[in-house]
Amino acid sequence: MARVALVTGGTRGIGAGISIALKNAGFKVAANYGGNEETAHAFREATGIPVYKWDVCNFESCAAGIAKVESDLGPIDVLVNNAGITRDATLHRMSKDQWREVISTDLDSIFNMCRHVIEGMRARNYGRIISIASINGQKGQVGQTNYSAAKAGVIGFTKALAQENAAKGITVNVVCPGYINTDMMKDLRPEVLKGIIDTIPAGRLGSTDDIAGGVLYLAAEQAGFTTGATLTINGAQYIAG
Ligand code: CAA
């Protein structure tokens, strides 16, 4: 029986790459999206992957969305927490809304999603939870106190949840992408982006496939002893100890 995988923010960017890679590997995939209807429907048409709209910042919406996916496809075996946003500004210019939106979308969402799948995974003695954090949660980044804090929080959350569930056949891991060629890069001024690429020893931005490959490994049954791990995929831009 094909295993069921749910990817949040799964219709665009890194999330779309992950959804497609999981489908190609034989998973039954559901892709959540937050608001971009046109892109989500084009993604569904192009890939045949069903799409589900809900706000990952909202605890009750996550419960309802997950219940719908499970009634359509079956119990969720693999959860990929990918949805995330940036609202960059130095702290001396950051608004409370810029802080809250990022903490809510990038960190609260991890609790909202995991809380609603963990009991089922524990009952079935199987699960794979993979969260997408960031190089900037590892090293910090000027202009991203909000994002760096949220992504560092995801790493800590992962380590704790991994220990709680290691004896239950559930692995919990985090992937830290470096700078990946997606729409998020379009928010950066060209000279800022060039400065960043100059600091990547690989000499290029990463691709969505670079990240999907790591997620595929963590989603596999064979990865059952890999838990609480941080998988860094950044072209050697930052080498965490
Ligand atoms: N170190 C210290 N201070 C710095 C700095 C640095 N490297 N770079 C900029 N600053 C300071 C400047 O000196 C300036 O200070 P004052 O306010 O005192 O004058 C201030 O920051 C503003 O700098 P800018 O002229 O660049 O003005 P800005 O306000 O328009 O932009 C910024 C600030 C938002 C930080 C901008 O420089 C920027 O976008 N930086 C890149 C942020 C980044 O890497 N974001 C990643 C997005 S992609 C992503 O997040 C995905 C992922 O997971 C990797």
mmCIF file of C-alpha atoms and ligand atoms in Angstrom:
data_model
loop_
_atom_site.group_PDB
_atom_site.id
_atom_site.type_symbol
_atom_site.label_atom_id
_atom_site.label_comp_id
_atom_site.label_asym_id
_atom_site.label_seq_id
_atom_site.Cartn_x
_atom_site.Cartn_y
_atom_site.Cartn_z
ATOM 1 C CA MET A 1 0.000 0.000 0.000
ATOM 2 C CA ALA A 2 1.321 3.413 -0.952
ATOM 3 C CA ARG A 3 2.109 5.612 2.023
ATOM 4 C CA VAL A 4 0.298 8.942 2.365
ATOM 5 C CA ALA A 5 2.309 12.174 2.453
ATOM 6 C CA LEU A 6 1.063 15.686 3.176
ATOM 7 C CA VAL A 7 3.169 18.707 2.202
ATOM 8 C CA THR A 8 2.254 22.171 3.520
ATOM 9 C CA GLY A 9 2.883 24.991 1.079
ATOM 10 C CA GLY A 10 3.159 22.107 -1.347
ATOM 11 C CA THR A 11 2.093 23.765 -4.602
ATOM 12 C CA ARG A 12 4.912 26.289 -5.121
ATOM 13 C CA GLY A 13 8.671 26.577 -4.798
ATOM 14 C CA ILE A 14 10.461 24.067 -2.587
ATOM 15 C CA GLY A 15 7.124 22.545 -1.525
ATOM 16 C CA ALA A 16 6.100 21.808 -5.102
ATOM 17 C CA GLY A 17 9.468 20.159 -5.737
ATOM 18 C CA ILE A 18 8.942 17.980 -2.650
ATOM 19 C CA SER A 19 5.350 17.047 -3.575
ATOM 20 C CA ILE A 20 6.380 15.972 -7.080
ATOM 21 C CA ALA A 21 9.422 14.017 -5.856
ATOM 22 C CA LEU A 22 7.285 12.142 -3.292
ATOM 23 C CA LYS A 23 4.676 11.326 -5.940
ATOM 24 C CA ASN A 24 7.372 10.057 -8.311
ATOM 25 C CA ALA A 25 8.683 7.863 -5.480
ATOM 26 C CA GLY A 26 5.262 6.195 -5.119
ATOM 27 C CA PHE A 27 3.667 8.138 -2.257
ATOM 28 C CA LYS A 28 0.019 9.230 -2.307
ATOM 29 C CA VAL A 29 0.553 12.971 -1.955
ATOM 30 C CA ALA A 30 -1.685 15.808 -0.761
ATOM 31 C CA ALA A 31 -0.464 19.378 -1.239
ATOM 32 C CA ASN A 32 -1.731 22.085 1.105
ATOM 33 C CA TYR A 33 -1.726 25.722 0.016
ATOM 34 C CA GLY A 34 -2.590 28.982 1.735
ATOM 35 C CA GLY A 35 -4.000 31.399 -0.797
ATOM 36 C CA ASN A 36 -2.560 31.405 -4.298
ATOM 37 C CA GLU A 37 -5.516 29.721 -6.060
ATOM 38 C CA GLU A 38 -4.254 30.149 -9.592
ATOM 39 C CA THR A 39 -0.883 28.524 -8.909
ATOM 40 C CA ALA A 40 -2.483 25.747 -6.860
ATOM 41 C CA HIS A 41 -4.945 24.832 -9.592
ATOM 42 C CA ALA A 42 -2.261 24.939 -12.278
ATOM 43 C CA PHE A 43 -0.129 22.674 -10.059
ATOM 44 C CA ARG A 44 -3.023 20.200 -9.655
ATOM 45 C CA GLU A 45 -3.661 20.171 -13.418
ATOM 46 C CA ALA A 46 0.027 19.657 -14.227
ATOM 47 C CA THR A 47 0.777 16.977 -11.619
ATOM 48 C CA GLY A 48 -2.511 15.261 -10.732
ATOM 49 C CA ILE A 49 -1.697 15.880 -7.048
ATOM 50 C CA PRO A 50 -4.816 16.909 -5.072
ATOM 51 C CA VAL A 51 -4.578 20.335 -3.426
ATOM 52 C CA TYR A 52 -6.164 21.441 -0.142
ATOM 53 C CA LYS A 53 -6.544 25.033 0.984
ATOM 54 C CA TRP A 54 -6.179 26.019 4.619
ATOM 55 C CA ASP A 55 -4.229 28.437 6.801
ATOM 56 C CA VAL A 56 -1.447 26.668 8.695
ATOM 57 C CA CYS A 57 -1.456 29.529 11.239
ATOM 58 C CA ASN A 58 -4.896 28.427 12.408
ATOM 59 C CA PHE A 59 -5.030 25.427 14.762
ATOM 60 C CA GLU A 60 -8.655 24.503 13.986
ATOM 61 C CA SER A 61 -8.152 24.881 10.215
ATOM 62 C CA CYS A 62 -5.225 22.451 10.434
ATOM 63 C CA ALA A 63 -7.434 19.935 12.266
ATOM 64 C CA ALA A 64 -10.156 20.210 9.615
ATOM 65 C CA GLY A 65 -7.699 20.119 6.689
ATOM 66 C CA ILE A 66 -5.893 17.052 8.012
ATOM 67 C CA ALA A 67 -9.218 15.274 8.652
ATOM 68 C CA LYS A 68 -10.251 15.931 5.031
ATOM 69 C CA VAL A 69 -6.933 14.662 3.625
ATOM 70 C CA GLU A 70 -7.184 11.532 5.796
ATOM 71 C CA SER A 71 -10.760 10.841 4.722
ATOM 72 C CA ASP A 72 -9.746 11.218 1.038
ATOM 73 C CA LEU A 73 -6.366 9.434 1.025
ATOM 74 C CA GLY A 74 -5.998 7.558 4.320
ATOM 75 C CA PRO A 75 -3.963 8.149 7.499
ATOM 76 C CA ILE A 76 -0.973 10.469 7.078
ATOM 77 C CA ASP A 77 2.340 8.599 7.253
ATOM 78 C CA VAL A 78 4.589 11.463 6.180
ATOM 79 C CA LEU A 79 4.141 15.112 7.140
ATOM 80 C CA VAL A 80 6.361 17.710 5.488
ATOM 81 C CA ASN A 81 6.092 21.102 7.213
ATOM 82 C CA ASN A 82 7.256 23.360 4.424
ATOM 83 C CA ALA A 83 4.977 26.430 4.433
ATOM 84 C CA GLY A 84 6.885 29.558 5.351
ATOM 85 C CA ILE A 85 7.241 33.268 4.681
ATOM 86 C CA THR A 86 9.765 36.068 5.117
ATOM 87 C CA ARG A 87 9.111 39.659 6.226
ATOM 88 C CA ASP A 88 12.666 40.990 6.257
ATOM 89 C CA ALA A 89 13.645 44.169 8.098
ATOM 90 C CA THR A 90 16.348 45.087 10.574
ATOM 91 C CA LEU A 91 14.942 44.970 14.097
ATOM 92 C CA HIS A 92 15.119 48.752 14.504
ATOM 93 C CA ARG A 93 12.618 49.009 11.628
ATOM 94 C CA MET A 94 10.592 45.818 12.175
ATOM 95 C CA SER A 95 6.873 46.173 12.928
ATOM 96 C CA LYS A 96 5.019 43.982 15.377
ATOM 97 C CA ASP A 97 3.042 42.570 12.418
ATOM 98 C CA GLN A 98 6.261 41.553 10.614
ATOM 99 C CA TRP A 99 7.355 39.732 13.769
ATOM 100 C CA ARG A 100 4.015 38.025 14.432
ATOM 101 C CA GLU A 101 3.318 36.962 10.839
ATOM 102 C CA VAL A 102 6.642 35.158 10.577
ATOM 103 C CA ILE A 103 6.477 33.520 14.012
ATOM 104 C CA SER A 104 2.933 32.404 13.323
ATOM 105 C CA THR A 105 3.491 31.051 9.795
ATOM 106 C CA ASP A 106 6.949 29.577 10.283
ATOM 107 C CA LEU A 107 6.804 28.307 13.886
ATOM 108 C CA ASP A 108 3.246 28.156 15.281
ATOM 109 C CA SER A 109 2.315 26.188 12.143
ATOM 110 C CA ILE A 110 4.698 23.397 13.115
ATOM 111 C CA PHE A 111 2.817 22.885 16.390
ATOM 112 C CA ASN A 112 -0.568 23.253 14.647
ATOM 113 C CA MET A 113 0.257 20.536 12.122
ATOM 114 C CA CYS A 114 2.224 18.101 14.272
ATOM 115 C CA ARG A 115 -0.309 18.206 17.097
ATOM 116 C CA HIS A 116 -3.006 16.857 14.782
ATOM 117 C CA VAL A 117 -0.985 14.000 13.256
ATOM 118 C CA ILE A 118 1.092 12.819 16.190
ATOM 119 C CA GLU A 119 -1.593 10.853 18.027
ATOM 120 C CA GLY A 120 -2.482 8.857 14.897
ATOM 121 C CA MET A 121 1.171 8.162 14.121
ATOM 122 C CA ARG A 122 1.730 6.976 17.713
ATOM 123 C CA ALA A 123 -1.319 4.705 17.523
ATOM 124 C CA ARG A 124 -0.049 3.182 14.248
ATOM 125 C CA ASN A 125 3.602 3.027 15.402
ATOM 126 C CA TYR A 126 4.817 4.707 12.239
ATOM 127 C CA GLY A 127 5.508 8.222 11.049
ATOM 128 C CA ARG A 128 7.903 10.541 9.275
ATOM 129 C CA ILE A 129 7.832 14.234 10.200
ATOM 130 C CA ILE A 130 10.133 16.489 8.211
ATOM 131 C CA SER A 131 10.220 20.244 8.749
ATOM 132 C CA ILE A 132 11.888 22.742 6.464
ATOM 133 C CA ALA A 133 13.887 25.270 8.482
ATOM 134 C CA SER A 134 16.736 27.367 7.046
ATOM 135 C CA ILE A 135 20.441 28.118 7.053
ATOM 136 C CA ASN A 136 19.381 31.371 8.703
ATOM 137 C CA GLY A 137 17.956 29.519 11.700
ATOM 138 C CA GLN A 138 21.452 28.034 12.123
ATOM 139 C CA LYS A 139 23.673 31.072 11.572
ATOM 140 C CA GLY A 140 21.340 34.097 11.941
ATOM 141 C CA GLN A 141 20.924 36.692 9.182
ATOM 142 C CA VAL A 142 20.874 40.492 9.178
ATOM 143 C CA GLY A 143 17.288 41.566 8.465
ATOM 144 C CA GLN A 144 15.773 38.339 9.768
ATOM 145 C CA THR A 145 15.488 38.364 13.560
ATOM 146 C CA ASN A 146 11.917 37.107 13.085
ATOM 147 C CA TYR A 147 12.750 34.401 10.535
ATOM 148 C CA SER A 148 15.997 33.303 12.225
ATOM 149 C CA ALA A 149 14.159 32.972 15.560
ATOM 150 C CA ALA A 150 11.294 30.989 14.019
ATOM 151 C CA LYS A 151 13.576 28.630 12.099
ATOM 152 C CA ALA A 152 15.869 28.076 15.106
ATOM 153 C CA GLY A 153 12.673 27.271 17.009
ATOM 154 C CA VAL A 154 11.780 24.623 14.438
ATOM 155 C CA ILE A 155 15.167 22.980 14.978
ATOM 156 C CA GLY A 156 14.653 22.825 18.766
ATOM 157 C CA PHE A 157 11.077 21.597 18.377
ATOM 158 C CA THR A 158 12.322 18.806 16.118
ATOM 159 C CA LYS A 159 14.936 17.598 18.587
ATOM 160 C CA ALA A 160 12.390 17.443 21.417
ATOM 161 C CA LEU A 161 9.664 15.719 19.393
ATOM 162 C CA ALA A 162 12.175 13.198 18.026
ATOM 163 C CA GLN A 163 13.055 12.075 21.552
ATOM 164 C CA GLU A 164 9.408 11.830 22.594
ATOM 165 C CA ASN A 165 8.560 9.510 19.701
ATOM 166 C CA ALA A 166 11.746 7.569 18.915
ATOM 167 C CA ALA A 167 10.374 4.401 20.488
ATOM 168 C CA LYS A 168 7.135 4.666 18.500
ATOM 169 C CA GLY A 169 8.488 4.166 14.981
ATOM 170 C CA ILE A 170 8.233 7.889 14.304
ATOM 171 C CA THR A 171 11.174 9.915 13.049
ATOM 172 C CA VAL A 172 11.278 13.706 13.299
ATOM 173 C CA ASN A 173 13.919 15.585 11.347
ATOM 174 C CA VAL A 174 14.654 19.036 10.014
ATOM 175 C CA VAL A 175 16.109 20.133 6.688
ATOM 176 C CA CYS A 176 17.991 23.443 6.580
ATOM 177 C CA PRO A 177 18.122 24.731 3.006
ATOM 178 C CA GLY A 178 20.520 27.462 2.038
ATOM 179 C CA TYR A 179 19.505 30.011 -0.590
ATOM 180 C CA ILE A 180 17.277 28.202 -3.107
ATOM 181 C CA ASN A 181 16.141 29.506 -6.480
ATOM 182 C CA THR A 182 12.465 30.242 -5.705
ATOM 183 C CA ASP A 183 10.087 33.223 -5.603
ATOM 184 C CA MET A 184 11.469 34.113 -2.138
ATOM 185 C CA MET A 185 14.661 35.295 -3.825
ATOM 186 C CA LYS A 186 12.627 37.804 -5.852
ATOM 187 C CA ASP A 187 12.063 39.828 -2.662
ATOM 188 C CA LEU A 188 15.808 40.491 -2.406
ATOM 189 C CA ARG A 189 17.366 43.486 -4.128
ATOM 190 C CA PRO A 190 19.652 42.311 -6.996
ATOM 191 C CA GLU A 191 22.820 43.641 -5.352
ATOM 192 C CA VAL A 192 21.900 41.917 -2.057
ATOM 193 C CA LEU A 193 21.274 38.636 -3.898
ATOM 194 C CA LYS A 194 24.586 38.909 -5.746
ATOM 195 C CA GLY A 195 26.377 39.509 -2.438
ATOM 196 C CA ILE A 196 24.784 36.362 -1.037
ATOM 197 C CA ILE A 197 25.715 34.173 -4.034
ATOM 198 C CA ASP A 198 29.317 35.401 -3.672
ATOM 199 C CA THR A 199 29.382 33.741 -0.215
ATOM 200 C CA ILE A 200 28.236 30.303 -1.479
ATOM 201 C CA PRO A 201 31.281 28.111 -2.221
ATOM 202 C CA ALA A 202 29.217 26.046 -4.685
ATOM 203 C CA GLY A 203 28.883 29.269 -6.683
ATOM 204 C CA ARG A 204 25.143 29.001 -7.262
ATOM 205 C CA LEU A 205 21.749 29.052 -5.633
ATOM 206 C CA GLY A 206 20.338 25.662 -4.721
ATOM 207 C CA SER A 207 17.480 24.106 -6.700
ATOM 208 C CA THR A 208 14.208 22.721 -5.380
ATOM 209 C CA ASP A 209 15.465 19.276 -6.449
ATOM 210 C CA ASP A 210 18.477 19.683 -4.157
ATOM 211 C CA ILE A 211 16.056 19.936 -1.215
ATOM 212 C CA ALA A 212 13.566 17.328 -2.429
ATOM 213 C CA GLY A 213 16.376 14.761 -2.577
ATOM 214 C CA GLY A 214 17.064 15.224 1.141
ATOM 215 C CA VAL A 215 13.379 15.039 2.032
ATOM 216 C CA LEU A 216 12.989 11.815 0.032
ATOM 217 C CA TYR A 217 15.716 10.189 2.096
ATOM 218 C CA LEU A 218 14.112 11.241 5.400
ATOM 219 C CA ALA A 219 10.653 10.114 4.214
ATOM 220 C CA ALA A 220 11.850 6.602 3.357
ATOM 221 C CA GLU A 221 11.162 3.559 5.543
ATOM 222 C CA GLN A 222 14.933 2.856 5.389
ATOM 223 C CA ALA A 223 15.599 6.090 7.323
ATOM 224 C CA GLY A 224 14.040 4.698 10.496
ATOM 225 C CA PHE A 225 17.138 5.214 12.674
ATOM 226 C CA THR A 226 17.663 8.805 11.515
ATOM 227 C CA THR A 227 15.780 10.994 13.962
ATOM 228 C CA GLY A 228 16.369 14.355 15.614
ATOM 229 C CA ALA A 229 18.782 15.133 12.782
ATOM 230 C CA THR A 230 19.428 18.445 11.057
ATOM 231 C CA LEU A 231 20.175 17.947 7.362
ATOM 232 C CA THR A 232 22.070 20.956 6.025
ATOM 233 C CA ILE A 233 21.775 21.530 2.244
ATOM 234 C CA ASN A 234 23.454 24.813 1.374
ATOM 235 C CA GLY A 235 26.382 24.436 -1.054
ATOM 236 C CA ALA A 236 28.841 24.804 1.880
ATOM 237 C CA GLN A 237 27.688 28.383 2.617
ATOM 238 C CA TYR A 238 27.548 27.540 6.321
ATOM 239 C CA ILE A 239 28.941 24.345 7.772
ATOM 240 C CA ALA A 240 27.229 23.636 11.070
ATOM 241 C CA GLY A 241 29.146 21.540 13.604
HETATM 242 N N1 CAA B 1 25.734 43.714 8.897
HETATM 243 C C1 CAA B 1 25.291 44.697 9.710
HETATM 244 N N2 CAA B 1 24.417 45.628 9.323
HETATM 245 C C2 CAA B 1 23.957 45.559 8.064
HETATM 246 C C3 CAA B 1 24.361 44.564 7.154
HETATM 247 C C4 CAA B 1 25.299 43.619 7.622
HETATM 248 N N3 CAA B 1 25.735 42.626 6.830
HETATM 249 N N4 CAA B 1 23.728 44.761 5.990
HETATM 250 C C5 CAA B 1 22.935 45.839 6.156
HETATM 251 N N5 CAA B 1 23.097 46.318 7.403
HETATM 252 C C6 CAA B 1 22.458 47.484 7.995
HETATM 253 C C7 CAA B 1 22.860 48.753 7.253
HETATM 254 O O1 CAA B 1 24.077 49.259 7.730
HETATM 255 C C8 CAA B 1 21.708 49.684 7.583
HETATM 256 O O2 CAA B 1 21.855 50.215 8.904
HETATM 257 P P1 CAA B 1 21.128 51.585 9.336
HETATM 258 O O3 CAA B 1 19.666 51.274 9.414
HETATM 259 O O4 CAA B 1 21.692 51.887 10.682
HETATM 260 O O5 CAA B 1 21.465 52.601 8.296
HETATM 261 C C9 CAA B 1 20.541 48.737 7.643
HETATM 262 O O6 CAA B 1 21.049 47.421 7.830
HETATM 263 C C10 CAA B 1 19.722 48.788 6.385
HETATM 264 O O7 CAA B 1 20.420 48.237 5.287
HETATM 265 P P2 CAA B 1 19.927 48.423 3.748
HETATM 266 O O8 CAA B 1 20.532 49.650 3.168
HETATM 267 O O9 CAA B 1 20.156 47.159 2.996
HETATM 268 O O10 CAA B 1 18.378 48.767 3.857
HETATM 269 P P3 CAA B 1 17.032 47.980 3.889
HETATM 270 O O11 CAA B 1 16.342 48.386 5.148
HETATM 271 O O12 CAA B 1 16.337 48.277 2.589
HETATM 272 O O13 CAA B 1 17.286 46.402 3.864
HETATM 273 C C11 CAA B 1 17.670 44.231 4.683
HETATM 274 C C12 CAA B 1 17.744 45.735 4.981
HETATM 275 C C13 CAA B 1 16.204 43.794 4.700
HETATM 276 C C14 CAA B 1 18.399 43.520 5.833
HETATM 277 C C15 CAA B 1 18.312 43.938 3.314
HETATM 278 O O14 CAA B 1 19.666 44.259 3.370
HETATM 279 C C16 CAA B 1 18.171 42.484 2.935
HETATM 280 O O15 CAA B 1 17.221 42.122 2.277
HETATM 281 N N6 CAA B 1 19.140 41.625 3.330
HETATM 282 C C17 CAA B 1 19.113 40.199 3.031
HETATM 283 C C18 CAA B 1 18.237 39.464 4.002
HETATM 284 C C19 CAA B 1 18.217 38.001 3.621
HETATM 285 O O16 CAA B 1 19.244 37.373 3.399
HETATM 286 N N7 CAA B 1 17.022 37.430 3.518
HETATM 287 C C20 CAA B 1 16.905 36.069 3.114
HETATM 288 C C21 CAA B 1 15.667 35.933 2.285
HETATM 289 S S1 CAA B 1 15.543 34.298 1.561
HETATM 290 C C22 CAA B 1 15.229 33.290 2.821
HETATM 291 O O17 CAA B 1 15.028 33.662 3.938
HETATM 292 C C23 CAA B 1 15.163 31.825 2.524
HETATM 293 C C24 CAA B 1 16.145 31.089 3.319
HETATM 294 O O18 CAA B 1 15.735 30.292 4.168
HETATM 295 C C25 CAA B 1 17.572 31.251 3.073
#
